mmCIF file of C-alpha atoms and ligand atoms in Angstrom:
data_model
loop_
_atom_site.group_PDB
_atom_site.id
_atom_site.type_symbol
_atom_site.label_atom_id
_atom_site.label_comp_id
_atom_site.label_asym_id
_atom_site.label_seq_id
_atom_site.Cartn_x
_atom_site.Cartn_y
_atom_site.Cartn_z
ATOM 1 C CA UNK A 1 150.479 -21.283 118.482
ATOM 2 C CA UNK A 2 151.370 -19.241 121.566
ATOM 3 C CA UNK A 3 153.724 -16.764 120.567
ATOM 4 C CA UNK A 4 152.715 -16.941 116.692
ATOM 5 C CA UNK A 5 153.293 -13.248 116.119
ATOM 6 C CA UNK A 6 157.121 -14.112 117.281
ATOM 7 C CA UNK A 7 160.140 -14.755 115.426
ATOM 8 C CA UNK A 8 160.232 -17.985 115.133
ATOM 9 C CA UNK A 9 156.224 -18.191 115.473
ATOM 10 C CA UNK A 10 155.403 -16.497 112.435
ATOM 11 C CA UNK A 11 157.668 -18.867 110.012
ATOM 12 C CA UNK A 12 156.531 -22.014 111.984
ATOM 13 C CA UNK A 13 153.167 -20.022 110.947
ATOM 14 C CA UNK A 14 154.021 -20.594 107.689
ATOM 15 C CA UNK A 15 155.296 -23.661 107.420
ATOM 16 C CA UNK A 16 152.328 -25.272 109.373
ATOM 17 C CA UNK A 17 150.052 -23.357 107.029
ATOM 18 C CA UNK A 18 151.936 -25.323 103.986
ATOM 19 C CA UNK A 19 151.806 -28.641 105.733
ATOM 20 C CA UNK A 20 147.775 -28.324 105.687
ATOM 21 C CA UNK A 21 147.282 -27.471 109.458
ATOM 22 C CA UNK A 22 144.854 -24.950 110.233
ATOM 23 C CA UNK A 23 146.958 -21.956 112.408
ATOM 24 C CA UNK A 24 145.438 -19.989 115.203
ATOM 25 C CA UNK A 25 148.195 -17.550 116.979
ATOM 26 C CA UNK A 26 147.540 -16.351 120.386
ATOM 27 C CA UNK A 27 150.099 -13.711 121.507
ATOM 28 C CA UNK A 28 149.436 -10.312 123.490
ATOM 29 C CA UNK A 29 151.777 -8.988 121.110
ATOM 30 C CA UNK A 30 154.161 -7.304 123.854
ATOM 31 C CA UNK A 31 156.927 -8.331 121.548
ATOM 32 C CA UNK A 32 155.185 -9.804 118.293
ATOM 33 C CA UNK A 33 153.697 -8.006 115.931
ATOM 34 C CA UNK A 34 150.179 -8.383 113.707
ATOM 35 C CA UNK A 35 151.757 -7.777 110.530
ATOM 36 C CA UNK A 36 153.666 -11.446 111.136
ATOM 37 C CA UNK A 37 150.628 -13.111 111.429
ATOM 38 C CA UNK A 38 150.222 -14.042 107.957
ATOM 39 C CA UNK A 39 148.715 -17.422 108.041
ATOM 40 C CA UNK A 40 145.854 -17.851 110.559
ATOM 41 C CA UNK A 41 143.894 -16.411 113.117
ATOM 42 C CA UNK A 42 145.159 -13.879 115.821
ATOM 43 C CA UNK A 43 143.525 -14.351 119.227
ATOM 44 C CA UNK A 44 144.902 -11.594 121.312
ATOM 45 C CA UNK A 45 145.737 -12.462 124.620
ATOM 46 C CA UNK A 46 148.121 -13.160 127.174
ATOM 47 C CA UNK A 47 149.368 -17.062 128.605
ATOM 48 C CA UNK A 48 149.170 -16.171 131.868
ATOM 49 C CA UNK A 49 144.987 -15.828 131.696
ATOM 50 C CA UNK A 50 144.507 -19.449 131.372
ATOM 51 C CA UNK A 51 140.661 -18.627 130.463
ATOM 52 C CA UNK A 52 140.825 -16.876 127.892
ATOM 53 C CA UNK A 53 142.959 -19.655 126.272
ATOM 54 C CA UNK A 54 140.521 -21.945 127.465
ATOM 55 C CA UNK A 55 137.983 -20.065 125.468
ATOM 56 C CA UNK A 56 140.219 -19.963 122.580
ATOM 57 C CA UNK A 57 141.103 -23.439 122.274
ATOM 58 C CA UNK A 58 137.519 -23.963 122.818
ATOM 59 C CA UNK A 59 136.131 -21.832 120.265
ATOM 60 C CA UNK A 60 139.036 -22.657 117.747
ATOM 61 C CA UNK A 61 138.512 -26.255 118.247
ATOM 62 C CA UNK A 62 142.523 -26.773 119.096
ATOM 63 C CA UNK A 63 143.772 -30.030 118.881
ATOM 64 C CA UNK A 64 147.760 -29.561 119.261
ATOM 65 C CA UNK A 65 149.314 -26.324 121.065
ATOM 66 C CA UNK A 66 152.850 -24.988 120.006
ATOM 67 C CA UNK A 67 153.823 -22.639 123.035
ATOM 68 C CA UNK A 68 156.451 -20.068 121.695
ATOM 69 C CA UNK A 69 155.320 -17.250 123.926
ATOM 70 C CA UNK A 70 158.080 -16.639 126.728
ATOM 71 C CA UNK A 71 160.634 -13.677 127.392
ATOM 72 C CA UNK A 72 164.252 -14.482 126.176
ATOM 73 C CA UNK A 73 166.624 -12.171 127.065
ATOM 74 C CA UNK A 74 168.999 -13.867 129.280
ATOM 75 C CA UNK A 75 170.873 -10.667 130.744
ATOM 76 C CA UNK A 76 167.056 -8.924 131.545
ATOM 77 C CA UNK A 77 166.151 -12.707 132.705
ATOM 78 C CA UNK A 78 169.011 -12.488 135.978
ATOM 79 C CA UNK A 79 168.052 -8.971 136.531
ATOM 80 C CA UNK A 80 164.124 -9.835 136.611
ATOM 81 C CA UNK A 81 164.161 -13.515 137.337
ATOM 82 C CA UNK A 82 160.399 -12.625 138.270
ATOM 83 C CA UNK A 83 159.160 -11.390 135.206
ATOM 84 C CA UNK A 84 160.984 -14.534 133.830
ATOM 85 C CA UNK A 85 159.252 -17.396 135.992
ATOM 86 C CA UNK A 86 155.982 -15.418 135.569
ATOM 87 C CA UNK A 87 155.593 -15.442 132.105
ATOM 88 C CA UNK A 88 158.092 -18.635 130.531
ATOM 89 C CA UNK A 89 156.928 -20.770 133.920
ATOM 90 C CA UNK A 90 153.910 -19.543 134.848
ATOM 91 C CA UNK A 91 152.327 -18.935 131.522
ATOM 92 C CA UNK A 92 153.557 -22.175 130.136
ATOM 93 C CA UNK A 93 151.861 -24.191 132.941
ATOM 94 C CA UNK A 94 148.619 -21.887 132.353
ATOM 95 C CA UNK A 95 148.502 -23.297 128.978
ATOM 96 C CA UNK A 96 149.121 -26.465 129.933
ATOM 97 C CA UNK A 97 146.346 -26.261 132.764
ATOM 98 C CA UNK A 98 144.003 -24.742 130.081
ATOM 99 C CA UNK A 99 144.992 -28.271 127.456
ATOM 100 C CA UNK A 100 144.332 -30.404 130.322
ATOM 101 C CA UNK A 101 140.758 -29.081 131.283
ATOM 102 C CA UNK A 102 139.862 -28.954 127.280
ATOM 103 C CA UNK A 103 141.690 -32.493 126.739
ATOM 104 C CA UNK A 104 144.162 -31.338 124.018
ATOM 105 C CA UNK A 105 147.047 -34.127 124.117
ATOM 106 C CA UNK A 106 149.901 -32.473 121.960
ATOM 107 C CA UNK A 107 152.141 -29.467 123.295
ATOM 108 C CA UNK A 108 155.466 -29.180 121.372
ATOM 109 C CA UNK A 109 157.551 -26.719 123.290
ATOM 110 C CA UNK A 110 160.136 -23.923 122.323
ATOM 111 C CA UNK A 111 163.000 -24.884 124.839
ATOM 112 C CA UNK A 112 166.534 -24.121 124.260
ATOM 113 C CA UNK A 113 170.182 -25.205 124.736
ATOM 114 C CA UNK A 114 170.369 -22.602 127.156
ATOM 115 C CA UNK A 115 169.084 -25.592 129.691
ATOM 116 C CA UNK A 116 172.275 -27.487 128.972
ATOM 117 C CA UNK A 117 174.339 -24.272 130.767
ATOM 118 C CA UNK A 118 178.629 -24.863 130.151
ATOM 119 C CA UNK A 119 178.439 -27.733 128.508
ATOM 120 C CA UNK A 120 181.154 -30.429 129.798
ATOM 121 C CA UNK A 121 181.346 -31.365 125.962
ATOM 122 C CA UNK A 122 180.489 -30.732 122.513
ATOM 123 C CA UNK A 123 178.956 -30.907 120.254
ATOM 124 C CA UNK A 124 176.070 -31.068 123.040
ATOM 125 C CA UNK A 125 173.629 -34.293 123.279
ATOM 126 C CA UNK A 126 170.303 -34.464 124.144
ATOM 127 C CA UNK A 127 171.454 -36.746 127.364
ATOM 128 C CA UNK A 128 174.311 -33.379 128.143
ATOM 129 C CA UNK A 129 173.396 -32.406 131.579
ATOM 130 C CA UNK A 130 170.928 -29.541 132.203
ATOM 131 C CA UNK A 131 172.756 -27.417 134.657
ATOM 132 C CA UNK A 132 171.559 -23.780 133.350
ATOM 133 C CA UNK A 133 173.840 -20.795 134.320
ATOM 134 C CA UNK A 134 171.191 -18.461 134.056
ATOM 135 C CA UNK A 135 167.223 -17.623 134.983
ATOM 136 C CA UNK A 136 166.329 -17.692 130.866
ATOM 137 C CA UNK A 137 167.099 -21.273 131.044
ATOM 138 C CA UNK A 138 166.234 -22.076 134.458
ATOM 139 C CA UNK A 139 162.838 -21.705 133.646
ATOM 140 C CA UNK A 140 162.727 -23.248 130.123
ATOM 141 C CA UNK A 141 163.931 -26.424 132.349
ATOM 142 C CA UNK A 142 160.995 -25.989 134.519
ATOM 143 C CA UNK A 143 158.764 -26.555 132.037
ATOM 144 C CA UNK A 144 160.702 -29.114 130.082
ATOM 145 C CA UNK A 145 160.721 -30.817 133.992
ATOM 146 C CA UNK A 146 156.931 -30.259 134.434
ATOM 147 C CA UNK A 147 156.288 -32.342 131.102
ATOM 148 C CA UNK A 148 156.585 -35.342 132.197
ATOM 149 C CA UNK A 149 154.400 -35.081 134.997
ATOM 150 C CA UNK A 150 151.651 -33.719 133.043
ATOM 151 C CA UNK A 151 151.845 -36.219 130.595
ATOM 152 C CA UNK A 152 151.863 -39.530 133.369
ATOM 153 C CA UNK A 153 148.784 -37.737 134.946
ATOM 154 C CA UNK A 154 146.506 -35.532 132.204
ATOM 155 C CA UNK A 155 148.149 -37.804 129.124
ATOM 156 C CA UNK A 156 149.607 -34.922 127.436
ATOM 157 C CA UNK A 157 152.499 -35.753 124.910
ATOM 158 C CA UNK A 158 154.712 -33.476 124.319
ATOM 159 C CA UNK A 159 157.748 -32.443 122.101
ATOM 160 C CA UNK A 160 161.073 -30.316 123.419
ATOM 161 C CA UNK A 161 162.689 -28.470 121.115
ATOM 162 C CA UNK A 162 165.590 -26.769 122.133
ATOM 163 C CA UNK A 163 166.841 -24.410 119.807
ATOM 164 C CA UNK A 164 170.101 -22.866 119.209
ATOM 165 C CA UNK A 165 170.546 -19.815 117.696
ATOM 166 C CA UNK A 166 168.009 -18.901 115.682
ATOM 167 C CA UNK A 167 168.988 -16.973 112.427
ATOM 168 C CA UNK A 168 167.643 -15.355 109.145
ATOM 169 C CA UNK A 169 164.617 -14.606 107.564
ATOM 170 C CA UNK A 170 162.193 -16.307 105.662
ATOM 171 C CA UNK A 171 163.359 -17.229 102.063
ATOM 172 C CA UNK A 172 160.168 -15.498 100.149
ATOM 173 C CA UNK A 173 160.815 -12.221 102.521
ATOM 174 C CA UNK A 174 157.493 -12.220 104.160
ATOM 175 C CA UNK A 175 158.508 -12.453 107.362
ATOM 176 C CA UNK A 176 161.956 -11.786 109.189
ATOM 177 C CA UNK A 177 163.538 -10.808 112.505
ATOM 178 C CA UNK A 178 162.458 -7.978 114.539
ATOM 179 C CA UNK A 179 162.655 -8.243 118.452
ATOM 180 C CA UNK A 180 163.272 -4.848 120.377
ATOM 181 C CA UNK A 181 165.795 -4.566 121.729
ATOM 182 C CA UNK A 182 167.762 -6.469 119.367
ATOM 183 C CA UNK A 183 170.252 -8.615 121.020
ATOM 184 C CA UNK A 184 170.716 -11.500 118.366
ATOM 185 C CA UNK A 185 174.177 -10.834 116.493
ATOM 186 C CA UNK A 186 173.418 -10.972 113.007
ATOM 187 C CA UNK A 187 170.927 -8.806 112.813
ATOM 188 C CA UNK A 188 172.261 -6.379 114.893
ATOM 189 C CA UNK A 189 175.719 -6.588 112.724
ATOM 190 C CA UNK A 190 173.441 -6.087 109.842
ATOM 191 C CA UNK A 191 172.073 -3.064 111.955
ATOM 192 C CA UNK A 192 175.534 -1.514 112.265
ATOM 193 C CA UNK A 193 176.541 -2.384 108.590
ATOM 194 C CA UNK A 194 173.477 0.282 107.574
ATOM 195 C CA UNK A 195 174.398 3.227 110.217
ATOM 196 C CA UNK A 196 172.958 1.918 113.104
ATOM 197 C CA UNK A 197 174.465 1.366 116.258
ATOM 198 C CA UNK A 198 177.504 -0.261 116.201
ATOM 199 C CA UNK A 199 178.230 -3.870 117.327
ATOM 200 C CA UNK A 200 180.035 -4.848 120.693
ATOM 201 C CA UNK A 201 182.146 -8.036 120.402
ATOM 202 C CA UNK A 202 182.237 -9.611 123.726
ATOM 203 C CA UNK A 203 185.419 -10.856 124.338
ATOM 204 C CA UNK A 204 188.344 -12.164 122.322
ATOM 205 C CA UNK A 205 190.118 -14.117 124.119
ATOM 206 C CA UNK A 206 188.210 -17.316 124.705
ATOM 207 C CA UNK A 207 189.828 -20.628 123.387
ATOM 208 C CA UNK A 208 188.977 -20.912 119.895
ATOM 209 C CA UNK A 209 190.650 -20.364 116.690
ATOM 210 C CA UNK A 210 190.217 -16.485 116.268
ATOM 211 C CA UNK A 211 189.417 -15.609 120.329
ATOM 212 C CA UNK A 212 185.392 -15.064 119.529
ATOM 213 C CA UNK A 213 182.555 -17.578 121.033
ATOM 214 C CA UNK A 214 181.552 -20.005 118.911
ATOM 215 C CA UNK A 215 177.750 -20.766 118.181
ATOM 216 C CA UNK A 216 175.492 -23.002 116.005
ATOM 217 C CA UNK A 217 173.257 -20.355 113.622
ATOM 218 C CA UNK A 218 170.104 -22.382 112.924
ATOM 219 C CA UNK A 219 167.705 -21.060 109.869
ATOM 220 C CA UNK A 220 164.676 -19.938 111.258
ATOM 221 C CA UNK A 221 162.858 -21.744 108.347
ATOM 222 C CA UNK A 222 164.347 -25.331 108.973
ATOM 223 C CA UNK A 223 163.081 -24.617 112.747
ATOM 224 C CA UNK A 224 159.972 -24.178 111.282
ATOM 225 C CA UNK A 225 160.185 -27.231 108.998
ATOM 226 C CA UNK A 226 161.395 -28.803 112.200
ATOM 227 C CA UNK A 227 158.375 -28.069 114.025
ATOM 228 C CA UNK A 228 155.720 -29.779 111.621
ATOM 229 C CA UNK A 229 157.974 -32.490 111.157
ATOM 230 C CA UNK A 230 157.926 -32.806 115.476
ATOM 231 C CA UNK A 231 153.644 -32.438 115.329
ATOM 232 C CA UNK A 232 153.421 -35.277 112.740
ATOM 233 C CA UNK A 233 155.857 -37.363 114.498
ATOM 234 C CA UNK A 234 153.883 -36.842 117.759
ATOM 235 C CA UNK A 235 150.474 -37.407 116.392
ATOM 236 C CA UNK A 236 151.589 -40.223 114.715
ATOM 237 C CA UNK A 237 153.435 -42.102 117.346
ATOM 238 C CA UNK A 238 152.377 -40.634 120.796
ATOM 239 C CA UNK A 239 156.282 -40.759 121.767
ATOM 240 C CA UNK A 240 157.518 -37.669 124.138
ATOM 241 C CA UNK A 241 160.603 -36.695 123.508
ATOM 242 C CA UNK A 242 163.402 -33.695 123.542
ATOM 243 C CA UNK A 243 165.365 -32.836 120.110
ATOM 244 C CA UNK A 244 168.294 -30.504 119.631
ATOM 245 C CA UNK A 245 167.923 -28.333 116.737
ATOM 246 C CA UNK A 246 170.895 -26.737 115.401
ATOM 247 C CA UNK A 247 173.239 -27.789 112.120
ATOM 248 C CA UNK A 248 176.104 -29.130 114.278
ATOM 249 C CA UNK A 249 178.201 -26.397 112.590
ATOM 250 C CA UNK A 250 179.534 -23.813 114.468
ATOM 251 C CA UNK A 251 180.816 -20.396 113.438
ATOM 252 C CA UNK A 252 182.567 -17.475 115.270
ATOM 253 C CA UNK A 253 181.529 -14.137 115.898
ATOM 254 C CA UNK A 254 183.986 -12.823 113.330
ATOM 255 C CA UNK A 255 182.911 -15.459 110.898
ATOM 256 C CA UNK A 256 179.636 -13.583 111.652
ATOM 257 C CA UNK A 257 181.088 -10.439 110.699
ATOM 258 C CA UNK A 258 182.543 -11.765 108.008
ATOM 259 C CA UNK A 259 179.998 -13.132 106.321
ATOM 260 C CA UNK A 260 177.371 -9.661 106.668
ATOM 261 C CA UNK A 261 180.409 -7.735 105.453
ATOM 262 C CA UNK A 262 180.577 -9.851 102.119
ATOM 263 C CA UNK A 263 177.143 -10.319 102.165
ATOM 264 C CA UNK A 264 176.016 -6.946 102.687
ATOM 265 C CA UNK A 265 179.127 -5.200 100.594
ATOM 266 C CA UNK A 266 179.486 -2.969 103.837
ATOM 267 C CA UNK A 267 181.768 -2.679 106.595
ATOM 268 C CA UNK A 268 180.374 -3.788 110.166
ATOM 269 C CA UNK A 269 182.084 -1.239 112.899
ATOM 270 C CA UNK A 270 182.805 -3.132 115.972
ATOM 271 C CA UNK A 271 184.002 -2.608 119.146
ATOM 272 C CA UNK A 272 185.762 -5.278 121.930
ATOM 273 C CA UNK A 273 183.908 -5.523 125.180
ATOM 274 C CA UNK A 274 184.343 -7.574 127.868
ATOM 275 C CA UNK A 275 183.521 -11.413 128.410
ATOM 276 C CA UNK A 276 179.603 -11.237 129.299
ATOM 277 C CA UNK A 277 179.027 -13.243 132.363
ATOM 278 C CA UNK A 278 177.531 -17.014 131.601
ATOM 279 C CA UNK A 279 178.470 -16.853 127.448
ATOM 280 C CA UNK A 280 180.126 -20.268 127.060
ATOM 281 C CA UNK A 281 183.192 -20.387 124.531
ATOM 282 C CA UNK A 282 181.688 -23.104 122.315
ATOM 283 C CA UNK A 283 178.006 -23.979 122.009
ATOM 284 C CA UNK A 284 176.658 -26.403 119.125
ATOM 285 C CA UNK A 285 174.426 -29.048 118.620
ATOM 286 C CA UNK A 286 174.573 -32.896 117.894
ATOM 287 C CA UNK A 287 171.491 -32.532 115.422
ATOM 288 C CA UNK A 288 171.328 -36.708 115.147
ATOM 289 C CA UNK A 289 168.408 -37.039 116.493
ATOM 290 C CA UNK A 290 166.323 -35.182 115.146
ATOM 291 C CA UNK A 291 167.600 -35.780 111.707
ATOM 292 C CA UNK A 292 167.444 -39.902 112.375
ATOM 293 C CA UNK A 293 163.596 -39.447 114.533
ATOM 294 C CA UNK A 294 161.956 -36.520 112.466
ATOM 295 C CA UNK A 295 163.820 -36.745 108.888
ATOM 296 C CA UNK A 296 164.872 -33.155 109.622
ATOM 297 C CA UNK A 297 167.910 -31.936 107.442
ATOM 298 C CA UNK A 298 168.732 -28.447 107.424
ATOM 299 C CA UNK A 299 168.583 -26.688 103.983
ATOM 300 C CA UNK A 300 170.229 -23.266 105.059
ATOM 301 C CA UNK A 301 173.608 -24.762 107.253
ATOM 302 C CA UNK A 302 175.592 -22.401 105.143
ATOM 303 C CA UNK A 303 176.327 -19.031 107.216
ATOM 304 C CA UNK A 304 176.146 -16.975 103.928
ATOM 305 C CA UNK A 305 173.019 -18.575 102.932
ATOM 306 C CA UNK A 306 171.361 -17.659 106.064
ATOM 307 C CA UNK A 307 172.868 -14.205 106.226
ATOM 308 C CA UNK A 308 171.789 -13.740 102.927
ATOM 309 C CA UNK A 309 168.080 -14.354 103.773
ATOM 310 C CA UNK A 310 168.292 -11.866 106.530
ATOM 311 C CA UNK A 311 170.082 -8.966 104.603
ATOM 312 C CA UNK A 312 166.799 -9.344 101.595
ATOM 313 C CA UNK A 313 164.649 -8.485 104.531
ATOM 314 C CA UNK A 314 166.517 -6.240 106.680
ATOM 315 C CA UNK A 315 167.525 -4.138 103.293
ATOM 316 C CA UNK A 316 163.431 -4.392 102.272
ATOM 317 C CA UNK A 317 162.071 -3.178 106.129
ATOM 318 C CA UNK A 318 164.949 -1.275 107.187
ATOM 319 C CA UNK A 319 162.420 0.091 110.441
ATOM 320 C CA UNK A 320 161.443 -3.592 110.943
ATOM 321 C CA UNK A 321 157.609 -4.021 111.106
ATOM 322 C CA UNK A 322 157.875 -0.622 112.141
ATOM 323 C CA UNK A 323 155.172 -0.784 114.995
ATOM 324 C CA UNK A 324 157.299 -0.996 117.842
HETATM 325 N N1 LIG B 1 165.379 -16.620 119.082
HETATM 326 C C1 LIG B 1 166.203 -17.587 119.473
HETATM 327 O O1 LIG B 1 167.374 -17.649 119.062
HETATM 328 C C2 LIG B 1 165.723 -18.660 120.420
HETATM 329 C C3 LIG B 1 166.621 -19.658 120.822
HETATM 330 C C4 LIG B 1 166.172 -20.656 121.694
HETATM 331 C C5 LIG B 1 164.845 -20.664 122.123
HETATM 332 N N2 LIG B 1 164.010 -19.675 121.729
HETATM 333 C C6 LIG B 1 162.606 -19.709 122.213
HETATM 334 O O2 LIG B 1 161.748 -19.659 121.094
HETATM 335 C C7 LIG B 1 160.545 -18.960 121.424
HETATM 336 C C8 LIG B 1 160.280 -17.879 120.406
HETATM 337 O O3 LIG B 1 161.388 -16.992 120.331
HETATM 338 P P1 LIG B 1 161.369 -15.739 119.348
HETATM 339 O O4 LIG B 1 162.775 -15.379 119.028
HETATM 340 O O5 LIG B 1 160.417 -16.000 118.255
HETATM 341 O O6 LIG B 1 160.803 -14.622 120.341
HETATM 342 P P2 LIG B 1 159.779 -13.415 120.053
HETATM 343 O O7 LIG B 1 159.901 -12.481 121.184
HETATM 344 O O8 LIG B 1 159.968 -12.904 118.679
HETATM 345 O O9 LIG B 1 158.372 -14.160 120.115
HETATM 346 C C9 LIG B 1 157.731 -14.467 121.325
HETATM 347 C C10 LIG B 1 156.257 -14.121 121.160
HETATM 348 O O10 LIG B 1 155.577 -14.478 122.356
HETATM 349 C C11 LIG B 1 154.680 -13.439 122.675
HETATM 350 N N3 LIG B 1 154.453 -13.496 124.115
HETATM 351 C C12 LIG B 1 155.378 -13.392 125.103
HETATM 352 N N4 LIG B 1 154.793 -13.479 126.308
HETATM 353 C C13 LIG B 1 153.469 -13.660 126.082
HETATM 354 C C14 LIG B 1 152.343 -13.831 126.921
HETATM 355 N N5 LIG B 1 152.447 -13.792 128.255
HETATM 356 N N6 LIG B 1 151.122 -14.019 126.346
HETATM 357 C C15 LIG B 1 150.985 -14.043 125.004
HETATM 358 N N7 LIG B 1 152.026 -13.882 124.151
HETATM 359 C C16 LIG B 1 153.243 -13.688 124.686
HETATM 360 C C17 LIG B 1 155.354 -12.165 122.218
HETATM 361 O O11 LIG B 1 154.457 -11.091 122.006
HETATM 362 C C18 LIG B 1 156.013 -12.638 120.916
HETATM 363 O O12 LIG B 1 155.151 -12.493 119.826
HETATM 364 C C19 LIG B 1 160.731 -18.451 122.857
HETATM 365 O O13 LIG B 1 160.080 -19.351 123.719
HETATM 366 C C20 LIG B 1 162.236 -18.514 123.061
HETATM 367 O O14 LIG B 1 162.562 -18.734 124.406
HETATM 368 C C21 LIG B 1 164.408 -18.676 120.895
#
């Protein structure tokens, strides 16, 4: 798992761990951190050195690469579209180069519905046209682009799953969400419920039902359960694919507030800001697919349930991991 000291890395950690798969994580922990490697290995290293994952799918004897590891801030990603096709382009096809000379034939793939750019309807489809607005998911379209050609020539499957917002913690409280800066709403309402800084709403006048953007909060464990169910399904029928991964509900950014305000028992302090450039009004998933192909139902699609798991570990590691 590239990127296993991640997010979203550490619970797939986790739930890969559960599902009998032996886990090696290989991150250069620029934004991860060692204390959310819980199940596994840690190789350090970065994607971009396509030797040293050579050696470590070598040594590890990898048969099936998740690559998480990418940058993900889509307002840093227009103002350093370099550092962005370096690391989520380049490093993803360094991986793939690295598979291909060690002849490992499964790569599932942390893509996002930030490919599918304004979308022309929703809920979004896996067939919505990818037209990104921004370099973030210009270059997770790259990759999900290069796939194909990888697989008709080196025979590498593959799995894309795009993800939409990813949200909470994981249920036990071992792990939880802690990227710096923050930029992902709930925790950084959750952040201003407890003193921190406080929130900025962007914008409050789009057309929705209380003027705030809607979005699809996914549980970061059901992406995680998503993920194992994506590496079975891949082993076990060699089909490539792409799979939306969201609950096909969407909520607003005051719903958001709403919720860590009852959930929390605190007020959030707010502030309006202007419309960010490129933040569509509505953005959800048509989860269908990947509920039909991969059996894949989310358990947390209630907004309280998954603000609820990451309040228990916000309010337990108020600092975070505390290393960064
Ligand atoms: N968080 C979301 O809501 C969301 C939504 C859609 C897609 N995604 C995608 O999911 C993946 C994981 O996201 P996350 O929220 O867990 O992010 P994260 O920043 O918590 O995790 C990414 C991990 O990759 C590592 N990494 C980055 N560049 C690396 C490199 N060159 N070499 C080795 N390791 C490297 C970082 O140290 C970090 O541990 C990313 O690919 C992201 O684009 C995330």
């Amino acid at each position: 798992m590239t990127g296993g000291a991640g997010y979203i890395g550490s619970h797939a950690a986790k739930a890969l761990h559960a599902a009998g798969y032996r886990v090696v994580v290989f991150d250069n922990l620029k934004a991860g951190h060692r204390q959310a490697v819980r199940y596994g290995d840690l190789v350090e290293g970065d994607v971009c050195d396509t030797n040293s994952v050579r050696d470590a799918i070598r040594r590890h004897e990898i048969f099936a690469v998740m690559h998480f590891a990418a940058c993900l801030d889509v307002g840093e990603s227009v103002r350093e579209p370099v550092r962005y096709y370096r690391n989520n382009v380049g490093g993803a096809l360094s991986v793939l180069e690295a598979m291909t000379a060690e002849s490992v034939r499964y790569f599932v793939f942390s893509s996002t519905c930030a490919t599918y750019g304004e979308p022309l309807e929703t809920p979004i489809v896996e067939t919505h046209p990818q037209q990104p607005i921004n370099t973030y998911g210009e270059t997770k379209l790259a990759v999900e682009r290069a796939l194909p050609h990888y697989e008709r020539a080196y025979g590498v499957g593959f799995t894309v799953l795009r993800y939409f917002n990813a949200a909470g913690a994981d249920p036990d409280g071992e792990m939880g969400e802690d990227h710096f800066p923050e930029i992902h709403v709930i925790p950084r309402a959750i952040d201003a419920a407890t003193g921190g800084r406080g929130l900025e709403v962007f914008g409050d006048d789009y057309p929705t039902p209380d003027g705030t953007c809607l979005r699809d909060y996914i549980h970061v464990a059901d992406l995680a359960d998503a993920h194992v169910r994506a590496l079975d399904a891949l082993v076990e029928t060699g089909k490539s694919d792409a799979y939306n991964l969201g609950t096909g509900r969407p909520h607003s950014v005051r719903e958001v507030i709403d919720s860590v305000e009852r959930i929390t028992g605190r007020r959030v302090p707010w502030t309006l800001a202007p419309r960010r450039p490129g933040d569509p009004a509505v953005l959800y998933a048509a989860p269908h697919k990947a509920q039909a192909a991969l059996h894949w139902t989310p358990r947390y699609a209630d907004l309280d349930a998954i603000v609820g798991t990451a309040w228990n570990w916000h309010h337990a590691h108020p600092k975070g991991y505390g290393d960064k």
